[in-house]
């Protein structure tokens, strides 16, 4: 176990760092009850990447994980740069025990818990952060987004494969599964030409803006 409060070496650098073991196949990112594989951006907020994957630099090389994770105040507390993770030492508490990394804002205030299962899986077991006024919260049961305007969307059991963006959050809407690929949820899988769109301004009985031809409440609004 590494506890940064007891180890003075990383304090001199401003952060502690180490590398994830990532293989030559695209890793699967699990956000609570959701997962994304073969997706360029797992989460993006107002075009700002939060969690994304770059292609290998050479044939047979590892895929490159990148992330910028924040706490509920919007402060960066953890980052990944081409598979090298970094924990800011000004965090109230941070510890690494085996494959699990935990960061706390204060007593019983968990900001982030992630676990690795090399070389293919990374699990975000708990996350509570704000990005540009939007709050993202996930645990083992739900993935919840509360927009800056106060609109809340809760998703469960979503699986993204081959989408350009798994979760796209903007000031005016939230989209699941942008840029092709497939999205499965509640035991149903489908290939979509357009993203699943959630927008609080859309009336539930109008045609869904995704182009499916169905009413919004029976399509994207079913979330």
Tab-separated table of C-alpha atoms in Angstrom:
chain	number	residue	atom	x	y	z
A	1	UNK	CA	0.000	0.000	0.000
A	2	UNK	CA	1.176	3.533	-0.796
A	3	UNK	CA	-0.256	6.330	1.310
A	4	UNK	CA	0.927	9.729	0.121
A	5	UNK	CA	0.523	11.398	3.494
A	6	UNK	CA	3.228	9.075	4.826
A	7	UNK	CA	5.559	9.107	1.813
A	8	UNK	CA	7.500	12.384	1.362
A	9	UNK	CA	9.008	11.551	-2.056
A	10	UNK	CA	5.944	12.268	-4.248
A	11	UNK	CA	5.272	15.460	-2.295
A	12	UNK	CA	8.458	16.949	-3.765
A	13	UNK	CA	7.198	16.290	-7.306
A	14	UNK	CA	3.625	17.489	-6.729
A	15	UNK	CA	2.141	14.161	-7.771
A	16	UNK	CA	2.750	10.426	-7.578
A	17	UNK	CA	2.867	8.435	-10.781
A	18	UNK	CA	3.084	4.924	-12.198
A	19	UNK	CA	2.103	3.176	-15.432
A	20	UNK	CA	-0.925	1.028	-16.176
A	21	UNK	CA	-0.344	-2.297	-17.926
A	22	UNK	CA	-2.355	-1.919	-21.145
A	23	UNK	CA	-2.330	-4.505	-23.941
A	24	UNK	CA	-2.437	-4.278	-27.726
A	25	UNK	CA	-6.234	-4.708	-27.841
A	26	UNK	CA	-8.569	-1.826	-27.093
A	27	UNK	CA	-9.228	-1.707	-23.324
A	28	UNK	CA	-12.733	-1.784	-21.900
A	29	UNK	CA	-13.658	1.069	-19.577
A	30	UNK	CA	-16.343	0.364	-16.965
A	31	UNK	CA	-18.150	3.335	-15.392
A	32	UNK	CA	-20.240	1.798	-12.656
A	33	UNK	CA	-22.995	-0.097	-14.520
A	34	UNK	CA	-21.833	1.076	-17.979
A	35	UNK	CA	-18.966	-0.053	-20.191
A	36	UNK	CA	-17.266	1.235	-23.335
A	37	UNK	CA	-14.937	-0.614	-25.701
A	38	UNK	CA	-13.486	0.433	-29.053
A	39	UNK	CA	-14.628	3.997	-28.326
A	40	UNK	CA	-12.352	6.973	-28.952
A	41	UNK	CA	-13.904	9.044	-26.181
A	42	UNK	CA	-15.577	7.294	-23.254
A	43	UNK	CA	-16.756	10.615	-21.773
A	44	UNK	CA	-16.630	14.105	-23.257
A	45	UNK	CA	-18.075	17.312	-21.784
A	46	UNK	CA	-18.615	20.341	-24.050
A	47	UNK	CA	-16.052	18.853	-26.455
A	48	UNK	CA	-13.539	18.530	-23.590
A	49	UNK	CA	-12.220	14.945	-23.285
A	50	UNK	CA	-12.622	13.473	-19.805
A	51	UNK	CA	-11.705	9.861	-20.559
A	52	UNK	CA	-10.328	8.829	-23.947
A	53	UNK	CA	-8.170	6.224	-25.700
A	54	UNK	CA	-5.506	6.795	-28.327
A	55	UNK	CA	-4.358	4.208	-30.863
A	56	UNK	CA	-0.989	2.445	-30.363
A	57	UNK	CA	1.996	4.438	-31.559
A	58	UNK	CA	3.360	1.417	-33.425
A	59	UNK	CA	2.298	-2.027	-34.648
A	60	UNK	CA	1.807	-4.351	-31.689
A	61	UNK	CA	2.157	-1.505	-29.198
A	62	UNK	CA	-0.262	-0.802	-26.347
A	63	UNK	CA	-3.364	1.341	-26.644
A	64	UNK	CA	-2.930	4.597	-24.722
A	65	UNK	CA	-5.337	5.509	-21.929
A	66	UNK	CA	-5.888	9.166	-21.077
A	67	UNK	CA	-8.086	10.811	-18.461
A	68	UNK	CA	-8.614	14.008	-16.502
A	69	UNK	CA	-10.662	13.266	-13.401
A	70	UNK	CA	-11.919	15.998	-11.077
A	71	UNK	CA	-13.622	16.221	-7.723
A	72	UNK	CA	-17.021	17.722	-7.011
A	73	UNK	CA	-15.558	21.251	-6.958
A	74	UNK	CA	-14.056	20.785	-10.429
A	75	UNK	CA	-10.441	20.482	-9.265
A	76	UNK	CA	-8.245	17.930	-11.108
A	77	UNK	CA	-7.340	15.137	-8.666
A	78	UNK	CA	-6.223	12.312	-10.972
A	79	UNK	CA	-4.996	12.083	-14.537
A	80	UNK	CA	-3.752	9.501	-17.013
A	81	UNK	CA	-1.343	10.502	-19.767
A	82	UNK	CA	-0.634	7.737	-22.277
A	83	UNK	CA	-1.058	4.982	-19.635
A	84	UNK	CA	0.880	6.809	-16.909
A	85	UNK	CA	-1.407	7.688	-14.020
A	86	UNK	CA	-0.775	10.659	-11.757
A	87	UNK	CA	-2.316	11.501	-8.400
A	88	UNK	CA	-2.086	15.072	-7.113
A	89	UNK	CA	-0.457	15.063	-3.693
A	90	UNK	CA	-2.561	17.989	-2.488
A	91	UNK	CA	-5.534	15.601	-2.282
A	92	UNK	CA	-6.826	15.181	1.251
A	93	UNK	CA	-6.085	11.461	1.069
A	94	UNK	CA	-5.008	9.068	-1.683
A	95	UNK	CA	-3.970	5.461	-1.475
A	96	UNK	CA	-3.053	2.591	-3.747
A	97	UNK	CA	-3.732	-0.928	-2.523
A	98	UNK	CA	-3.019	-3.614	-5.083
A	99	UNK	CA	-5.017	-2.852	-8.247
A	100	UNK	CA	-7.288	-0.265	-6.551
A	101	UNK	CA	-6.715	3.496	-6.334
A	102	UNK	CA	-8.843	5.569	-3.942
A	103	UNK	CA	-8.977	9.346	-3.542
A	104	UNK	CA	-10.946	11.196	-0.850
A	105	UNK	CA	-11.871	14.845	-0.432
A	106	UNK	CA	-12.257	14.468	3.328
A	107	UNK	CA	-13.491	12.011	5.982
A	108	UNK	CA	-15.980	9.637	4.288
A	109	UNK	CA	-15.974	11.877	1.183
A	110	UNK	CA	-14.946	9.547	-1.632
A	111	UNK	CA	-14.105	11.345	-4.867
A	112	UNK	CA	-12.786	8.477	-6.976
A	113	UNK	CA	-12.200	4.733	-6.749
A	114	UNK	CA	-10.821	2.833	-9.714
A	115	UNK	CA	-9.542	-0.695	-10.153
A	116	UNK	CA	-7.488	-2.287	-12.905
A	117	UNK	CA	-7.711	-5.791	-14.347
A	118	UNK	CA	-4.739	-5.818	-16.737
A	119	UNK	CA	-4.320	-5.805	-19.604
A	120	UNK	CA	-7.857	-5.118	-20.862
A	121	UNK	CA	-10.183	-3.688	-18.182
A	122	UNK	CA	-10.359	-0.559	-16.057
A	123	UNK	CA	-13.211	-0.189	-13.567
A	124	UNK	CA	-14.396	3.177	-12.220
A	125	UNK	CA	-16.115	1.863	-9.107
A	126	UNK	CA	-17.001	5.299	-7.743
A	127	UNK	CA	-16.796	8.771	-9.229
A	128	UNK	CA	-18.164	12.102	-8.047
A	129	UNK	CA	-16.921	15.048	-10.073
A	130	UNK	CA	-17.904	18.301	-11.760
A	131	UNK	CA	-16.787	19.421	-15.210
A	132	UNK	CA	-17.796	22.900	-16.407
A	133	UNK	CA	-20.752	22.914	-14.028
A	134	UNK	CA	-22.016	19.432	-14.962
A	135	UNK	CA	-21.905	16.837	-12.185
A	136	UNK	CA	-21.071	13.202	-12.955
A	137	UNK	CA	-21.727	10.569	-10.320
A	138	UNK	CA	-21.401	6.813	-10.671
A	139	UNK	CA	-21.424	3.807	-8.396
A	140	UNK	CA	-22.137	0.122	-8.891
A	141	UNK	CA	-25.806	0.696	-9.742
A	142	UNK	CA	-26.200	4.029	-11.540
A	143	UNK	CA	-24.467	6.558	-13.746
A	144	UNK	CA	-26.007	9.962	-13.057
A	145	UNK	CA	-25.450	13.267	-14.837
A	146	UNK	CA	-26.832	16.532	-13.489
A	147	UNK	CA	-26.379	19.354	-15.972
A	148	UNK	CA	-25.422	22.897	-15.038
A	149	UNK	CA	-29.078	23.847	-15.509
A	150	UNK	CA	-30.207	21.245	-12.942
A	151	UNK	CA	-31.572	18.591	-15.322
A	152	UNK	CA	-30.735	15.027	-14.168
A	153	UNK	CA	-30.347	11.871	-16.259
A	154	UNK	CA	-29.733	8.448	-14.763
A	155	UNK	CA	-28.530	5.503	-16.861
A	156	UNK	CA	-28.051	1.818	-16.081
A	157	UNK	CA	-26.619	-1.215	-17.870
A	158	UNK	CA	-25.458	0.579	-20.997
A	159	UNK	CA	-22.772	-1.041	-23.147
A	160	UNK	CA	-21.054	0.865	-25.949
A	161	UNK	CA	-19.004	-0.792	-28.667
A	162	UNK	CA	-17.338	1.043	-31.533
A	163	UNK	CA	-18.959	4.429	-30.834
A	164	UNK	CA	-16.904	7.533	-31.480
A	165	UNK	CA	-18.188	9.004	-28.200
A	166	UNK	CA	-19.868	6.838	-25.559
A	167	UNK	CA	-21.218	9.673	-23.365
A	168	UNK	CA	-21.396	13.218	-24.766
A	169	UNK	CA	-22.474	15.927	-22.321
A	170	UNK	CA	-23.217	19.455	-23.506
A	171	UNK	CA	-25.013	22.454	-22.040
A	172	UNK	CA	-28.113	21.779	-24.138
A	173	UNK	CA	-28.288	17.947	-24.250
A	174	UNK	CA	-26.782	14.598	-23.300
A	175	UNK	CA	-26.107	11.969	-25.983
A	176	UNK	CA	-25.290	8.283	-25.540
A	177	UNK	CA	-23.469	6.472	-28.350
A	178	UNK	CA	-22.382	9.075	-30.928
A	179	UNK	CA	-20.606	8.337	-34.197
A	180	UNK	CA	-21.834	4.863	-35.106
A	181	UNK	CA	-21.093	1.612	-33.315
A	182	UNK	CA	-23.634	-0.174	-31.146
A	183	UNK	CA	-25.370	0.496	-27.839
A	184	UNK	CA	-27.037	-2.187	-25.748
A	185	UNK	CA	-29.286	-1.593	-22.770
A	186	UNK	CA	-31.825	-3.584	-20.778
A	187	UNK	CA	-31.019	-6.687	-22.775
A	188	UNK	CA	-31.550	-5.005	-26.166
A	189	UNK	CA	-28.772	-4.259	-28.663
A	190	UNK	CA	-28.987	-2.077	-31.734
A	191	UNK	CA	-26.722	-0.327	-34.209
A	192	UNK	CA	-27.440	3.371	-34.430
A	193	UNK	CA	-26.668	5.846	-37.177
A	194	UNK	CA	-27.229	8.719	-34.759
A	195	UNK	CA	-26.648	9.150	-31.007
A	196	UNK	CA	-29.240	8.622	-28.322
A	197	UNK	CA	-30.202	12.158	-27.336
A	198	UNK	CA	-31.599	13.357	-24.021
A	199	UNK	CA	-32.724	16.980	-23.952
A	200	UNK	CA	-34.977	18.469	-21.235
A	201	UNK	CA	-36.482	20.902	-23.759
A	202	UNK	CA	-37.942	18.136	-25.973
A	203	UNK	CA	-41.648	17.418	-25.453
A	204	UNK	CA	-42.153	13.728	-24.719
A	205	UNK	CA	-44.885	13.177	-27.337
A	206	UNK	CA	-43.058	14.700	-30.316
A	207	UNK	CA	-40.981	12.766	-32.865
A	208	UNK	CA	-37.565	11.867	-31.500
A	209	UNK	CA	-34.765	14.077	-32.912
A	210	UNK	CA	-32.510	11.027	-33.432
A	211	UNK	CA	-34.465	10.199	-36.608
A	212	UNK	CA	-35.973	6.883	-35.504
A	213	UNK	CA	-39.525	8.024	-36.324
A	214	UNK	CA	-40.790	7.087	-32.864
A	215	UNK	CA	-42.099	9.396	-30.165
A	216	UNK	CA	-39.391	10.794	-27.906
A	217	UNK	CA	-40.806	9.123	-24.776
A	218	UNK	CA	-40.556	5.714	-26.450
A	219	UNK	CA	-37.080	6.324	-27.901
A	220	UNK	CA	-34.250	8.447	-26.487
A	221	UNK	CA	-36.508	9.786	-23.744
A	222	UNK	CA	-37.067	6.273	-22.405
A	223	UNK	CA	-34.020	6.717	-20.208
